[in-house]
PDB file of C-alpha atoms in Angstrom:
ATOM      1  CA  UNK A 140      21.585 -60.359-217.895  1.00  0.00           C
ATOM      2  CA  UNK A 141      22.347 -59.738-221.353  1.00  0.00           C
ATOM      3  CA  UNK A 142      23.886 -62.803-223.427  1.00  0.00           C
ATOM      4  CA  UNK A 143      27.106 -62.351-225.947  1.00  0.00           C
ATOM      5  CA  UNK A 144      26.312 -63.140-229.411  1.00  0.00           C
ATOM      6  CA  UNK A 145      29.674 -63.983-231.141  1.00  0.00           C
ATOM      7  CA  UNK A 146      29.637 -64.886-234.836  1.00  0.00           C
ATOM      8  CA  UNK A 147      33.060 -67.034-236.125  1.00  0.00           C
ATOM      9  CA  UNK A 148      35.369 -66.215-238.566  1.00  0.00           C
ATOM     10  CA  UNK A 149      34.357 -67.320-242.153  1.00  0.00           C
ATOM     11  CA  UNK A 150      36.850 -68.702-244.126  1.00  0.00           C
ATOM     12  CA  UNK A 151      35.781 -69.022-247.865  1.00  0.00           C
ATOM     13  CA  UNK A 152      39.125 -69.537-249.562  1.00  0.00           C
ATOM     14  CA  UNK A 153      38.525 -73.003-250.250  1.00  0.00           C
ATOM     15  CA  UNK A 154      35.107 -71.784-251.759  1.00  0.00           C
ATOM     16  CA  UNK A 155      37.083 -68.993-254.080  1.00  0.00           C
ATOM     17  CA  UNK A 156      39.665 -71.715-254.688  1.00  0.00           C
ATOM     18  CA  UNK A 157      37.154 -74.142-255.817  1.00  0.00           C
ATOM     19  CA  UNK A 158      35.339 -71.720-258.302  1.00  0.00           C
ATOM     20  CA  UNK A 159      39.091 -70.822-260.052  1.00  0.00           C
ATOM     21  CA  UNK A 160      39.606 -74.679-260.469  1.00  0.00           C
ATOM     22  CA  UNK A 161      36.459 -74.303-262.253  1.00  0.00           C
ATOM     23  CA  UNK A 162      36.981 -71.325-264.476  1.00  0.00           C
ATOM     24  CA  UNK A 163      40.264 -71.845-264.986  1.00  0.00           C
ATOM     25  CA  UNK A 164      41.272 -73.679-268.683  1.00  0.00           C
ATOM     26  CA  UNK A 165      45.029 -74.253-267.812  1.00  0.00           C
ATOM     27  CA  UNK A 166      44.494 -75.484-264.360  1.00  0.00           C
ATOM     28  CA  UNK A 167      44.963 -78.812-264.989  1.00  0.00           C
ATOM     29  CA  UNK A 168      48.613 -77.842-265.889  1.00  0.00           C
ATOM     30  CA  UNK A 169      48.963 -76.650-261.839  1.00  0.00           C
ATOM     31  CA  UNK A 170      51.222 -78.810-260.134  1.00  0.00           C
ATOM     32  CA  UNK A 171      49.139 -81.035-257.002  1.00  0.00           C
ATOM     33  CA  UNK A 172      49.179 -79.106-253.741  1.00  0.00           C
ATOM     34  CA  UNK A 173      51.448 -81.752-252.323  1.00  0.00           C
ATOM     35  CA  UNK A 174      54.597 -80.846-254.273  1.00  0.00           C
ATOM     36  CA  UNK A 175      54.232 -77.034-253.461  1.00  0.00           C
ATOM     37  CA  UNK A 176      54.181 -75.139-250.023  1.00  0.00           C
ATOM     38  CA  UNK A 177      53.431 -71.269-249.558  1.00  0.00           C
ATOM     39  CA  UNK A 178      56.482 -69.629-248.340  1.00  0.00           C
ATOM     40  CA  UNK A 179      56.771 -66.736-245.382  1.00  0.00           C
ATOM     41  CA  UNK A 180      56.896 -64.347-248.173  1.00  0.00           C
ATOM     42  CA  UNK A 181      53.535 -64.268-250.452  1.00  0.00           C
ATOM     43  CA  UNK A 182      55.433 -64.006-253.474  1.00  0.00           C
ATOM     44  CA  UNK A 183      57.634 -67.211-252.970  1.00  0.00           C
ATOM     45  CA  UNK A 184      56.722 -70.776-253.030  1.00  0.00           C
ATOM     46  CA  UNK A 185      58.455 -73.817-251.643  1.00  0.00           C
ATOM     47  CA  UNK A 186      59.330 -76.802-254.107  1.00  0.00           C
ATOM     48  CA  UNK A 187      60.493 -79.753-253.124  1.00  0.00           C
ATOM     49  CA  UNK A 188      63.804 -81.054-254.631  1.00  0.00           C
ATOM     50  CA  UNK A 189      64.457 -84.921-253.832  1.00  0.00           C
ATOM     51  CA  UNK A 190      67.628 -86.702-254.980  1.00  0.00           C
ATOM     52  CA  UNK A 191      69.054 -90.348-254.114  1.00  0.00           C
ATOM     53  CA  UNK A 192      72.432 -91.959-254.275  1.00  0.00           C
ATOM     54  CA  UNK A 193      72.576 -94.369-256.907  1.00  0.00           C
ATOM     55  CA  UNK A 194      73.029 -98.188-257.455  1.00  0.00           C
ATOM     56  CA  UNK A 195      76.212-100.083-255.607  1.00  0.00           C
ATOM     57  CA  UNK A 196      76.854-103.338-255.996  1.00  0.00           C
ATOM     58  CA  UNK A 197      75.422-106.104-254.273  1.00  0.00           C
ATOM     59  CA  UNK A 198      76.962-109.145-252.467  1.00  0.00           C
ATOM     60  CA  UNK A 199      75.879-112.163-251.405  1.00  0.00           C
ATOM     61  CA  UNK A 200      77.449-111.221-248.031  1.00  0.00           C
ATOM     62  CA  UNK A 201      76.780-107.389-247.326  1.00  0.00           C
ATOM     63  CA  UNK A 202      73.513-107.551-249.234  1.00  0.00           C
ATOM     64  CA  UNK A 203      72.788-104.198-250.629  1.00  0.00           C
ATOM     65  CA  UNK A 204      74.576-100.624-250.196  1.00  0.00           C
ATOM     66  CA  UNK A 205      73.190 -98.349-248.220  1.00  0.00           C
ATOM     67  CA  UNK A 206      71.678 -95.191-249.968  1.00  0.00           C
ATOM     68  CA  UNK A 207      71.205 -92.049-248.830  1.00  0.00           C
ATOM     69  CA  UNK A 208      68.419 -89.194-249.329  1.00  0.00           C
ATOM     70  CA  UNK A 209      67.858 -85.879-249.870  1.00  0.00           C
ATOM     71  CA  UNK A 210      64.988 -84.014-249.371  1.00  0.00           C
ATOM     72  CA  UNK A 211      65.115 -80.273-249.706  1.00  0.00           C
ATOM     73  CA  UNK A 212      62.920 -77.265-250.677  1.00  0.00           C
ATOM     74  CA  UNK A 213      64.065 -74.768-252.956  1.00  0.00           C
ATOM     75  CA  UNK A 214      62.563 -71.027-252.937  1.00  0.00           C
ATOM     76  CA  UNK A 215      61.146 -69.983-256.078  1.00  0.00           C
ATOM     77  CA  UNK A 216      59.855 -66.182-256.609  1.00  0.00           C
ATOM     78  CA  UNK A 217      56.421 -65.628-259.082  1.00  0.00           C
ATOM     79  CA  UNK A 218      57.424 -63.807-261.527  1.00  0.00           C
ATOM     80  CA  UNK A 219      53.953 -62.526-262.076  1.00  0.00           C
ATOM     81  CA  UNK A 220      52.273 -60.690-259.129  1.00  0.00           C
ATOM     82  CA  UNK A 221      48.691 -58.717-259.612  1.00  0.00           C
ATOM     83  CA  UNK A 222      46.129 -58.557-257.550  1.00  0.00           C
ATOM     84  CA  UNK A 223      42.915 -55.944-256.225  1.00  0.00           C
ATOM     85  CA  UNK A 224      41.445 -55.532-252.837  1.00  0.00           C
ATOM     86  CA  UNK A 225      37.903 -55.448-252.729  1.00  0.00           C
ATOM     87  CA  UNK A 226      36.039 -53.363-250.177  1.00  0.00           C
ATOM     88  CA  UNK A 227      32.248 -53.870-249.132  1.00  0.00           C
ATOM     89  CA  UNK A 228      31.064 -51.709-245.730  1.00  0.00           C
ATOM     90  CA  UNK A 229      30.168 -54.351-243.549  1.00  0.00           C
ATOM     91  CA  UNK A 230      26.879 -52.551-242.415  1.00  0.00           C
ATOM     92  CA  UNK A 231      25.905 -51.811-245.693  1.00  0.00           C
ATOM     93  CA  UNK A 232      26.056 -55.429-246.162  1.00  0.00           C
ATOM     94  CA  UNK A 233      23.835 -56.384-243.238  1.00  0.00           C
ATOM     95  CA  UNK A 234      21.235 -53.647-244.287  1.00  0.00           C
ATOM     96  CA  UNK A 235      21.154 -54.759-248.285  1.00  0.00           C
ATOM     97  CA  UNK A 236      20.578 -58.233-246.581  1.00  0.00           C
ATOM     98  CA  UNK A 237      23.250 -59.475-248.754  1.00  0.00           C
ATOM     99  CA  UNK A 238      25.228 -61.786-246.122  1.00  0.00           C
ATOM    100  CA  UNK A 239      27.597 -63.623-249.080  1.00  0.00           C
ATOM    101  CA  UNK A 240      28.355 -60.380-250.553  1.00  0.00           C
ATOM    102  CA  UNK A 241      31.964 -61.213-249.803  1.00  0.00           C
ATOM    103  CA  UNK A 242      32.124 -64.736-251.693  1.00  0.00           C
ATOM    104  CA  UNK A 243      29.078 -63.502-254.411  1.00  0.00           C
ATOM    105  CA  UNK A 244      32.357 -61.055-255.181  1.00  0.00           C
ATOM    106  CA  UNK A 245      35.086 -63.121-254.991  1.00  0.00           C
ATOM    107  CA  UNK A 246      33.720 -65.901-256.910  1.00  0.00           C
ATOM    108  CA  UNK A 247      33.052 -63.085-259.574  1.00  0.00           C
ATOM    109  CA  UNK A 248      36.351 -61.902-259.472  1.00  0.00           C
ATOM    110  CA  UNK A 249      37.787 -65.316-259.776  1.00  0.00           C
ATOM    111  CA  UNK A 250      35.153 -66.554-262.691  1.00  0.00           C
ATOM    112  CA  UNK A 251      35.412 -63.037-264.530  1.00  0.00           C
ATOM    113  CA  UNK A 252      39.262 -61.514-263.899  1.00  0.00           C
ATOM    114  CA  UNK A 253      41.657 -64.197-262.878  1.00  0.00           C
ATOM    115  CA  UNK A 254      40.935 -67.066-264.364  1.00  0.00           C
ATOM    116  CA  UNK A 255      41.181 -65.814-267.733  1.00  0.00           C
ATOM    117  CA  UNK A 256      44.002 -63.500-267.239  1.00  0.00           C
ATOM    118  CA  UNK A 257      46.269 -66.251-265.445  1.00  0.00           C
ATOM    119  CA  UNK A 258      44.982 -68.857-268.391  1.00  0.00           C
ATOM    120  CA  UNK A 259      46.347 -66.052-270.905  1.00  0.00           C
ATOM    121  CA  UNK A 260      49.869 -65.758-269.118  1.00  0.00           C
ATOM    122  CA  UNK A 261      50.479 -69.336-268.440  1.00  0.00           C
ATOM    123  CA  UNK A 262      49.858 -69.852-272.085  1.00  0.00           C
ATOM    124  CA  UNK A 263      52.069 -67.222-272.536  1.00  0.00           C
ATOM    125  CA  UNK A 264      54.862 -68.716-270.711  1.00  0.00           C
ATOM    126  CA  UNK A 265      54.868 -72.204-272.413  1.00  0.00           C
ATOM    127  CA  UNK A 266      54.840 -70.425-275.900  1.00  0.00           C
ATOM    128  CA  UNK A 267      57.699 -68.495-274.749  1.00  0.00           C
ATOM    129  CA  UNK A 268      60.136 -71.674-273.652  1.00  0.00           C
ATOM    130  CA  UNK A 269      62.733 -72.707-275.941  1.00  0.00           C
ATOM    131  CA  UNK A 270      61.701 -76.048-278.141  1.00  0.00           C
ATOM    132  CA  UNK A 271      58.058 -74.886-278.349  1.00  0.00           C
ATOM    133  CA  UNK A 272      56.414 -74.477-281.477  1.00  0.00           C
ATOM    134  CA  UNK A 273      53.668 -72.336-282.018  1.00  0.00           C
ATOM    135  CA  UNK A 274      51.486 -73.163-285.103  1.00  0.00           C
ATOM    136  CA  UNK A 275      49.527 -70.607-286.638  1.00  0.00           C
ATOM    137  CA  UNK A 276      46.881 -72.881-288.502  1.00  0.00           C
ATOM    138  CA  UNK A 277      43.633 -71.486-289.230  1.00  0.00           C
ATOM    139  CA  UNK A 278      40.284 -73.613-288.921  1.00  0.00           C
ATOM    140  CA  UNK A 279      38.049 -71.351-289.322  1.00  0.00           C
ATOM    141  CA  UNK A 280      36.974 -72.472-292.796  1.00  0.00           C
ATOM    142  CA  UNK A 281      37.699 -75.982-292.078  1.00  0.00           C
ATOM    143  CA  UNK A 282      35.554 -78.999-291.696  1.00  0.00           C
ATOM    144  CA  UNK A 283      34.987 -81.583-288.843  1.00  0.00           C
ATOM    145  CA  UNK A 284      37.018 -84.360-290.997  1.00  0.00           C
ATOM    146  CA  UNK A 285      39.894 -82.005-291.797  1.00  0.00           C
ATOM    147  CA  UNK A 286      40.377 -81.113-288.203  1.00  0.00           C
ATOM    148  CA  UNK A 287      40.016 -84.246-287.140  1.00  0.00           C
ATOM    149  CA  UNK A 288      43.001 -85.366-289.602  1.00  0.00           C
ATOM    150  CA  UNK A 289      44.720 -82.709-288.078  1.00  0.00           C
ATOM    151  CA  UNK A 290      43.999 -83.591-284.698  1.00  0.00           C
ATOM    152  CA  UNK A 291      44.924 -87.628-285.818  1.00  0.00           C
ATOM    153  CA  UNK A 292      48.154 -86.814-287.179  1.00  0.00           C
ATOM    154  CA  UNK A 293      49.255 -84.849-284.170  1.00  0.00           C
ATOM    155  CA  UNK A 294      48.306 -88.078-282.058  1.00  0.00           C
ATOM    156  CA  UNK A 295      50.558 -90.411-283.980  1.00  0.00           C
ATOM    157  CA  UNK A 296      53.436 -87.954-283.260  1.00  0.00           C
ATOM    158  CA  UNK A 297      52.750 -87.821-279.670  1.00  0.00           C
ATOM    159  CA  UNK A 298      52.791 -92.140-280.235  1.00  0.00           C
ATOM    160  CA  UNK A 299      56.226 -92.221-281.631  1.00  0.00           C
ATOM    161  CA  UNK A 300      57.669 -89.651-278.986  1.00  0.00           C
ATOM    162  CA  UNK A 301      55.811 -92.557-276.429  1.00  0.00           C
ATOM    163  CA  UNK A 302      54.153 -88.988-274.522  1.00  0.00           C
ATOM    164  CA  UNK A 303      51.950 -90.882-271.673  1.00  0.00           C
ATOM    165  CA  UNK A 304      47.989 -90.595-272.562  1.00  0.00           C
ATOM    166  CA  UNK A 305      47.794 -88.521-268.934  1.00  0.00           C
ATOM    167  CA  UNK A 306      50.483 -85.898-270.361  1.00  0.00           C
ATOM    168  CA  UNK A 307      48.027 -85.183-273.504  1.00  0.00           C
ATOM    169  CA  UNK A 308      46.161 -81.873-273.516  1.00  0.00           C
ATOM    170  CA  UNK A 309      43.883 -80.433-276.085  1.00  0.00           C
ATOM    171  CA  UNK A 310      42.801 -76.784-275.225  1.00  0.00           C
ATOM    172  CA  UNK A 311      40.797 -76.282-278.550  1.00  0.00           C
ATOM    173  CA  UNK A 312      38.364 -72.937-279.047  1.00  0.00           C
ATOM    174  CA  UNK A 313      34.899 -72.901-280.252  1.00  0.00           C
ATOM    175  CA  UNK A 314      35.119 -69.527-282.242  1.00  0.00           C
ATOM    176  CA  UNK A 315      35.919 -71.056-285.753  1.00  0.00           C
ATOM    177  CA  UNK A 316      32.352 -72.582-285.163  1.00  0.00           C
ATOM    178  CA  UNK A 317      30.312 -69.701-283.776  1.00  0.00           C
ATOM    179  CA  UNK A 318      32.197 -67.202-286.205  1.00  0.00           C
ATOM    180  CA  UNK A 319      31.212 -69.981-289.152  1.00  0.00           C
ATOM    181  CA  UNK A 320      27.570 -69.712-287.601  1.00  0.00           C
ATOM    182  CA  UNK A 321      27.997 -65.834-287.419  1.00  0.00           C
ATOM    183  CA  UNK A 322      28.954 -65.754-291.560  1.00  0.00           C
ATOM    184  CA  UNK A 323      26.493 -68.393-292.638  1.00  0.00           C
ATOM    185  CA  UNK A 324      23.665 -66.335-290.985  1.00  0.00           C
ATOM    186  CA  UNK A 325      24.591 -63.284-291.854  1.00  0.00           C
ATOM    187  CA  UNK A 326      24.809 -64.762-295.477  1.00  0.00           C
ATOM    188  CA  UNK A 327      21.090 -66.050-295.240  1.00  0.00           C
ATOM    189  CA  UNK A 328      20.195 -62.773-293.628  1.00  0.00           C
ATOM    190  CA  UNK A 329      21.881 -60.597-296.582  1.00  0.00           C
ATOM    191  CA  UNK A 330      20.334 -63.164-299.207  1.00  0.00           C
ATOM    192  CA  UNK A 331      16.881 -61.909-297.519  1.00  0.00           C
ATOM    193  CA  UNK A 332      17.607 -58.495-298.339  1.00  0.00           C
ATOM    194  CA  UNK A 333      15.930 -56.614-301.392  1.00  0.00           C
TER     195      UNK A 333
END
């Protein structure tokens, strides 16, 4: 008598997840997964809005005031939906031999497409809000002390405005160095040069 030879579903969204957290620069600026729920609809979230009845007066004989709250979820649509569908023939996978085909893909896609392209648009979005400044300094010629001054005198403004140390982000790029590196070589390459 023959024998059945089921295989289980294989869910590797928390693997595909795992290896955006890891690609992605702005990531850290994600709300925790506590504080937002998927909604029915895949372009909706759920956020939860929570609001309490203030201070009463208290008395020695009532004690306090009873307080009241509210605990709600509001619907907000993305506004930025893209996405791709990737297609691999199953049996082509099991004859390549290639059984994580699937999340070899999908982790490429993540590390390759959508990291970078939702760091770019979230960037995007806080440059766009009102009250944001967007400074246009170039440090490409600059050395380590003068962007550390730079970097110093930024701090102290973030001390008198009392921003918390864990609301401080520095997303800082290496190309002024590597395009420094680029110049300086091809300088001693051209100096070579009959």
């Amino acid at each position: 008598m023959p024998s059945n030879n089921i295989a289980f579903a294989r869910n590797y969204t928390s693997v595909i997840d795992e290896v955006y957290q890891r690609a992605s620069v702005s990531g850290c600026l994600n709300s925790g997964r506590r504080m937002v729920r998927a909604s029915h609809n895949a372009k909706e979230i759920l956020i939860p809005k929570i609001s309490v009845t203030g201070l009463g007066n208290y008395t020695r004989n009532v004690g306090y005031k009873t307080g009241a709250i509210t605990y709600e979820f509001e619907t907000k649509t993305f506004n930025y939906d893209r996405g791709i569908r990737l297609f691999a023939d199953v049996m082509d996978v099991e004859e390549a031999g290639v059984n994580d085909c699937f999340v070899e893909a999908g982790a490429e896609l993540q590390r390759t497409q959508v990291a970078p392209e939702a760091d770019a648009f979230t960037f995007a979005q806080i440059a766009g809000h009102a009250g944001v400044e967007v400074a246009t300094d170039d440090f490409s010629q600059a050395s380590a002390p003068d962007v550390l001054a730079e970097l110093r005198e930024v701090t102290s403004v973030m001390d008198e405005e009392q921003v918390t140390l864990g609301s401080r982000y520095l997303f800082i790029s290496c190309r002024c160095r590597a395009s420094r590196r680029a110049n300086s070589s091809r300088a001693s390459t051209d100096r070579g040069r009959p």
